[in-house]
Amino acid sequence: MANHGSNGSSDDLTFPLEIPPAKIRFTKLFIGGEFVDSVSGKTFETIDPRTGETIARVSEGDKEDIDLAVGAARRAFDHGPWPRLPGAARAKIMHKFADLIDQHIEELATLDTLNAGKLFSWGKAVDIPSVANTLRYFAGAADKIHGQVLKMSRELHAYTLLEPIGVVGLIIPWNFPSTMFFVKVSPALAAGCTMVVKPAEQTPLSALFYAHLAKEVSFTGSTEVGRKVMQAAAASNLKTVSLELGGKSPLLIFDDADIDQAADLALLGVMHNKGEVCVAGSRVLVQEAIYDEFVKTLVEKAKEWVVGDPFHPNSRVGPQVDKKQYEKVMSYIEHGKREGATLLTGGKPAAKARGRVLSKFADLIDQNADELAGLESIDAGKLFTFNKMADIPFAANLLRYYAGAADKIHGDVLKMSRELHGYTLLEPIGVVGHIIPWNFPCTLFFSKVAPSLAAGCTMVVKPAEQTPLSALEAGIPDGVMNVVVGYGATAGAAISAHMDVDKVSFTGSTEVGRKVMQAAALSNLKPVSLELGGKSPVLIFDDADVDKAVDLALLAIFYNKGEVCAAGSRVFVQEGIYDEFVKKLAVKAKEWTVGDPLDPTTRVGPQVNKTQFERVLSYIEHGKREGATLLTGGKPAAETGFYIQPTVFTDVKEDMMISRDEIFGPVMALMKFKTIEEGIKYANNTKYGLASGIVTKSLDIANTVSRSIKAGVVWINCYHGFDIDCPFGGYKMSGFGKDFGMEALHKYLQTKAVVTPIYNSPWL
C-alpha cells in the first residue's frame, strides 16, 4: 500500500494487496430450498464500499416473493419435520451447519469485507468463528427447552409447554451481516421455527451464502424503520415483534480512572467497526478533574486507528458501508462544526472449548459404534443389536447434550435486602471419582463422565472389574480423564477415601454405596452422589389394555436380562383383570427367547458372570421354598454359559425374599391388589425408591398414584423411559443425586457467593 494513512486519514488509499478469491456464488432469492429469480425479474446492484464499484447484481425481492417465501415457511412449519424433530436432532443438524461455516471462514469473511467494508482480518478471526459458535450455543439449548410444573392453589395439576412460535420474519441490518444473521437465525432454529430472512440490501452476499425462512417479526435496524415494522405487524395479524433499534450510548469516565485505559476504551467504543455499531459509545462524558489530560491522551491514541483497505492487516477502520451512509456521517460532522463543536481529530474523508471437545468425542464414538457394541456384548452379555442401535448412540448423545450445556453454566445475580451487590458463581468441584457398575458399561460410563467434563472437572474412573473393555476406549486430553481398572474393594475404596478426590459418584448396590459414603466421611468429607439398588413396582389397573400391560410388565423385568437397577421386579395387578393378565403373561413370556447376545433374534442374553448367575438361581429356589408359585422359567437355559430362563412367580407375599430383595436378574414377583389405596401401599412397602410404573387409561388414577408413590421416577403407560434430558435417581435407600438432565451437571459444580457493597444506588 502506498502511504498507508495515520491519524484517521490517508491521502492515497490504493492497496497492492492479494485479496482472497471470492466467487459470488449466490445472487438469487432462496425460497423453499431452491435459488430462484424474483417474480418481477428485477435485480439491484451490490457495491464494494472500498471502490464504490458494483460487485454483482442481486435478485430484487418484492411482496410477491415474500408471499412465496412465507408460504414455503408456513408449509414447512405446519407439515414439515423441523418443528417435530427432537431437540437433539435439531442440535445435530445445527452443529453440522456450524462445522460447514468453519470450513468456509475465509470465503465468508471476504464476502463481508467486499460487501460491508468490514476488516478482513477481524472477520476471519472473530466475526465468522463467532457465527459458528452462536449456532453451537443454541444447538446446545435445543434439547433443553423446558416448561414448568406448577404448584397450584387448588386440586389441579398444571404445567407449561414452550412451543415454537411458528414462521418468523427476520430483518437483518448491514453493519454486522453474518453476526446479526445468526443472532436471529440460531435461536429460531433451535426453537423449531421456520423463517423468512431479509438481509439488508446493502449487504446481501453472505446472507445468500447462508439462506433460510420466517413469522414472528424479529427486526434489527433504525428506530424509524422499526416503527414501520411494528405498524405493519399491528395492521396485519398482530404478530409479535422484537425490535433491537438505534442507540446513542454514553461512556462515563470518572476522576479515579486509569487515563490510558480510559482513552483506549473510549476509542474502541466508537471506532470499532467504523462506528457502525448500534451500541457504539458515541457520547463520552469525562469528569472534569482529568478532562484535559484525557483529551491530550485521546488525540495521540486516535492516531493509532489507521484508516485503510479492510483487507490490509494493519487497517483498524474500513470504509462506511455505502455512499448513503458515508454522506450521512459527513453531514453530521458538518452539523457539529456549524453548531460550534471543536473538531479535535479527523472530520474529513479518508480516502466457545470444552463443548467442542465433547462433541468431537461423541463423533469418535459414532465412528466406532460396531466395535464398542461388540465389546459390550463380549464383556457383559448384552444384546449386540440393542447395543448398536441404542446404548452406544445414547452414550454419544450424552456427550453432545452436555457439550451443549458446557457454556450455559450460569450463576445468579441476587436481589439483596441491603445496599449490597451479590451474585453466585458455579465452579467445577475439582477431581471427581467415578465408580461404574457392570450392567450398562458404556451408558453409565458417560452418564458420569459427560456432565463432569462439561463442568470442567478432572476425574478418575473405575469401571466394574467385570466389564472394563469399553471404558478403556475413552480418549480425552491427558490428565483430564484417567481410567483405572481394578476391584471395588481396592481401587474403588481408594477413590472413596482419597484426600485429593473432591467428589465421588457411585452407581451400584446399596451395601457398597454405604461403604463409599462412610469412606468419604472418614476422609475429607467429600460430597457423594449414589445411584443404588431398587425393587421397583409396576401397578396395573383394571382399566388397562391387558395386552399392552403384559408387554410393559415383561419389558420392565426382562430387559437387559433383569440386570437393571430400575427393573420392574414387583408387578401388582388389580383383581378385576388379574386372571386374564396371568394367562396372557404365561404365553407372551415365551417370546422372550434366550440365546447368544450376538444373535439378532435373541431377547435375553447370559447373566454377567458365574457369581450373578448363581445368585439369581438361589433366589429362585428361595421363592419356591417360601411358597410362591412358579408360572414360567426358573431354570438355567443352557448347559454352558450363564443363561437363565425368564422367570415369573405368582402367589407372592410381601414378606418373601423375592419380593423384598433386589435380585438383579430376570425374575418377576406377581401380586394382586384390590383398591387404588391398597396398590399404593404395596408399591411403597420397600426400603427402595428408585423407579416405578403405572398402567392405566385414567388421568385421575395416573395423577393420584404418581404423586403417592415414593420413587425418583414414575413411568406412566411405559417403562424404562430413560432420556438424556430427564433426571434419574432415587428416594430412600436407592440413593441421592441425579444422573441425566441439567441436575447431573450441577452436582459437579459448587456455588460461590460474591458480595460487594453498593453506594447511592437508585434502587435495591
Short mmCIF file of N, CA, C and O in Angstrom, two decimals, residues 149-192:
data_model
loop_
_atom_site.label_atom_id
_atom_site.label_comp_id
_atom_site.label_asym_id
_atom_site.label_seq_id
_atom_site.Cartn_x
_atom_site.Cartn_y
_atom_site.Cartn_z
N VAL A 149 -43.60 -27.33 35.85
CA VAL A 149 -44.73 -27.92 36.56
C VAL A 149 -45.15 -26.92 37.63
O VAL A 149 -44.31 -26.44 38.40
N LEU A 150 -46.42 -26.58 37.65
CA LEU A 150 -46.92 -25.52 38.52
C LEU A 150 -47.47 -26.09 39.82
O LEU A 150 -48.11 -27.14 39.83
N LYS A 151 -47.23 -25.40 40.91
CA LYS A 151 -47.79 -25.77 42.21
C LYS A 151 -49.08 -24.98 42.37
O LYS A 151 -49.07 -23.79 42.70
N MET A 152 -50.20 -25.63 42.14
CA MET A 152 -51.49 -24.94 42.10
C MET A 152 -52.06 -24.76 43.51
O MET A 152 -51.72 -25.49 44.44
N SER A 153 -52.95 -23.78 43.66
CA SER A 153 -53.55 -23.49 44.97
C SER A 153 -54.78 -24.34 45.22
O SER A 153 -55.31 -24.35 46.33
N ARG A 154 -55.25 -25.06 44.19
CA ARG A 154 -56.38 -25.97 44.35
C ARG A 154 -55.99 -27.35 43.84
O ARG A 154 -54.85 -27.57 43.43
N GLU A 155 -56.92 -28.28 43.84
CA GLU A 155 -56.64 -29.65 43.43
C GLU A 155 -56.62 -29.74 41.90
O GLU A 155 -57.50 -30.33 41.26
N LEU A 156 -55.60 -29.12 41.33
CA LEU A 156 -55.41 -29.11 39.90
C LEU A 156 -53.96 -29.46 39.59
O LEU A 156 -53.05 -29.11 40.36
N HIS A 157 -53.76 -30.14 38.49
CA HIS A 157 -52.41 -30.42 38.01
C HIS A 157 -52.20 -29.57 36.77
O HIS A 157 -52.99 -29.62 35.82
N ALA A 158 -51.13 -28.80 36.75
CA ALA A 158 -50.89 -27.91 35.62
C ALA A 158 -49.41 -27.85 35.31
O ALA A 158 -48.56 -27.99 36.20
N TYR A 159 -49.11 -27.65 34.05
CA TYR A 159 -47.73 -27.45 33.63
C TYR A 159 -47.72 -26.58 32.38
O TYR A 159 -48.75 -26.41 31.72
N THR A 160 -46.57 -26.01 32.11
CA THR A 160 -46.43 -25.16 30.92
C THR A 160 -45.59 -25.88 29.87
O THR A 160 -44.71 -26.68 30.20
N LEU A 161 -45.89 -25.59 28.61
CA LEU A 161 -45.11 -26.09 27.49
C LEU A 161 -44.54 -24.89 26.74
O LEU A 161 -45.21 -23.88 26.57
N LEU A 162 -43.31 -25.00 26.31
CA LEU A 162 -42.70 -23.98 25.45
C LEU A 162 -42.72 -24.52 24.03
O LEU A 162 -42.03 -25.49 23.71
N GLU A 163 -43.52 -23.89 23.18
CA GLU A 163 -43.70 -24.37 21.81
C GLU A 163 -43.16 -23.34 20.82
O GLU A 163 -43.21 -22.13 21.08
N PRO A 164 -42.64 -23.81 19.67
CA PRO A 164 -42.15 -22.84 18.68
C PRO A 164 -43.28 -21.93 18.21
O PRO A 164 -44.41 -22.36 18.03
N ILE A 165 -42.96 -20.66 18.02
CA ILE A 165 -44.00 -19.67 17.74
C ILE A 165 -44.53 -19.80 16.32
O ILE A 165 -45.64 -19.41 16.02
N GLY A 166 -43.75 -20.38 15.40
CA GLY A 166 -44.24 -20.58 14.04
C GLY A 166 -43.28 -20.07 13.00
O GLY A 166 -42.08 -20.34 13.04
N VAL A 167 -43.80 -19.32 12.05
CA VAL A 167 -42.99 -18.73 10.97
C VAL A 167 -42.49 -17.37 11.44
O VAL A 167 -43.28 -16.51 11.83
N VAL A 168 -41.20 -17.17 11.41
CA VAL A 168 -40.59 -15.96 11.95
C VAL A 168 -40.01 -15.11 10.81
O VAL A 168 -39.38 -15.63 9.90
N GLY A 169 -40.26 -13.80 10.88
CA GLY A 169 -39.67 -12.87 9.92
C GLY A 169 -38.44 -12.22 10.53
O GLY A 169 -38.52 -11.60 11.59
N LEU A 170 -37.31 -12.36 9.89
CA LEU A 170 -36.04 -11.84 10.42
C LEU A 170 -35.52 -10.77 9.46
O LEU A 170 -35.23 -11.06 8.29
N ILE A 171 -35.38 -9.55 9.97
CA ILE A 171 -34.91 -8.43 9.15
C ILE A 171 -33.56 -8.00 9.69
O ILE A 171 -33.43 -7.59 10.84
N ILE A 172 -32.54 -8.12 8.88
CA ILE A 172 -31.15 -8.04 9.32
C ILE A 172 -30.53 -6.70 8.89
O ILE A 172 -30.73 -6.26 7.76
N PRO A 173 -29.77 -6.04 9.77
CA PRO A 173 -29.10 -4.79 9.38
C PRO A 173 -27.80 -5.07 8.62
O PRO A 173 -27.37 -6.20 8.49
N TRP A 174 -27.16 -3.99 8.16
CA TRP A 174 -25.99 -4.15 7.31
C TRP A 174 -24.66 -4.06 8.05
O TRP A 174 -23.62 -4.36 7.48
N ASN A 175 -24.67 -3.66 9.33
CA ASN A 175 -23.38 -3.37 9.98
C ASN A 175 -22.61 -4.63 10.38
O ASN A 175 -21.38 -4.64 10.40
N PHE A 176 -23.33 -5.70 10.73
CA PHE A 176 -22.69 -6.99 11.03
C PHE A 176 -23.46 -8.07 10.26
O PHE A 176 -24.27 -8.80 10.84
N PRO A 177 -23.23 -8.19 8.96
CA PRO A 177 -24.10 -9.04 8.15
C PRO A 177 -24.17 -10.49 8.61
O PRO A 177 -25.26 -11.05 8.74
N SER A 178 -23.03 -11.11 8.86
CA SER A 178 -23.03 -12.52 9.29
C SER A 178 -23.44 -12.66 10.75
O SER A 178 -24.27 -13.51 11.10
N THR A 179 -22.86 -11.84 11.60
CA THR A 179 -23.15 -11.94 13.03
C THR A 179 -24.64 -11.77 13.31
O THR A 179 -25.26 -12.58 14.00
N MET A 180 -25.24 -10.71 12.76
CA MET A 180 -26.65 -10.45 13.04
C MET A 180 -27.56 -11.48 12.39
O MET A 180 -28.65 -11.78 12.89
N PHE A 181 -27.13 -12.03 11.26
CA PHE A 181 -27.90 -13.10 10.62
C PHE A 181 -28.09 -14.25 11.61
O PHE A 181 -29.21 -14.73 11.83
N PHE A 182 -27.00 -14.67 12.25
CA PHE A 182 -27.09 -15.85 13.13
C PHE A 182 -27.53 -15.52 14.55
O PHE A 182 -27.99 -16.40 15.27
N VAL A 183 -27.40 -14.27 14.95
CA VAL A 183 -28.03 -13.86 16.21
C VAL A 183 -29.54 -14.08 16.14
O VAL A 183 -30.18 -14.44 17.13
N LYS A 184 -30.11 -13.88 14.96
CA LYS A 184 -31.54 -14.08 14.76
C LYS A 184 -31.87 -15.53 14.42
O LYS A 184 -32.80 -16.13 14.96
N VAL A 185 -31.14 -16.07 13.46
CA VAL A 185 -31.48 -17.38 12.92
C VAL A 185 -31.25 -18.51 13.93
O VAL A 185 -32.07 -19.44 14.04
N SER A 186 -30.15 -18.46 14.67
CA SER A 186 -29.77 -19.60 15.54
C SER A 186 -30.83 -19.92 16.58
O SER A 186 -31.26 -21.08 16.70
N PRO A 187 -31.29 -18.96 17.40
CA PRO A 187 -32.32 -19.32 18.39
C PRO A 187 -33.63 -19.73 17.75
O PRO A 187 -34.35 -20.57 18.30
N ALA A 188 -33.96 -19.13 16.60
CA ALA A 188 -35.21 -19.52 15.93
C ALA A 188 -35.14 -20.96 15.45
O ALA A 188 -36.11 -21.72 15.56
N LEU A 189 -33.99 -21.37 14.91
CA LEU A 189 -33.81 -22.76 14.51
C LEU A 189 -33.89 -23.69 15.70
O LEU A 189 -34.55 -24.74 15.66
N ALA A 190 -33.20 -23.34 16.78
CA ALA A 190 -33.21 -24.19 17.98
C ALA A 190 -34.61 -24.36 18.53
O ALA A 190 -34.98 -25.43 19.02
N ALA A 191 -35.43 -23.31 18.46
CA ALA A 191 -36.79 -23.35 18.98
C ALA A 191 -37.72 -24.20 18.12
O ALA A 191 -38.79 -24.60 18.57
N GLY A 192 -37.32 -24.48 16.88
CA GLY A 192 -38.16 -25.27 15.99
C GLY A 192 -38.97 -24.43 15.03
O GLY A 192 -39.92 -24.93 14.42
#
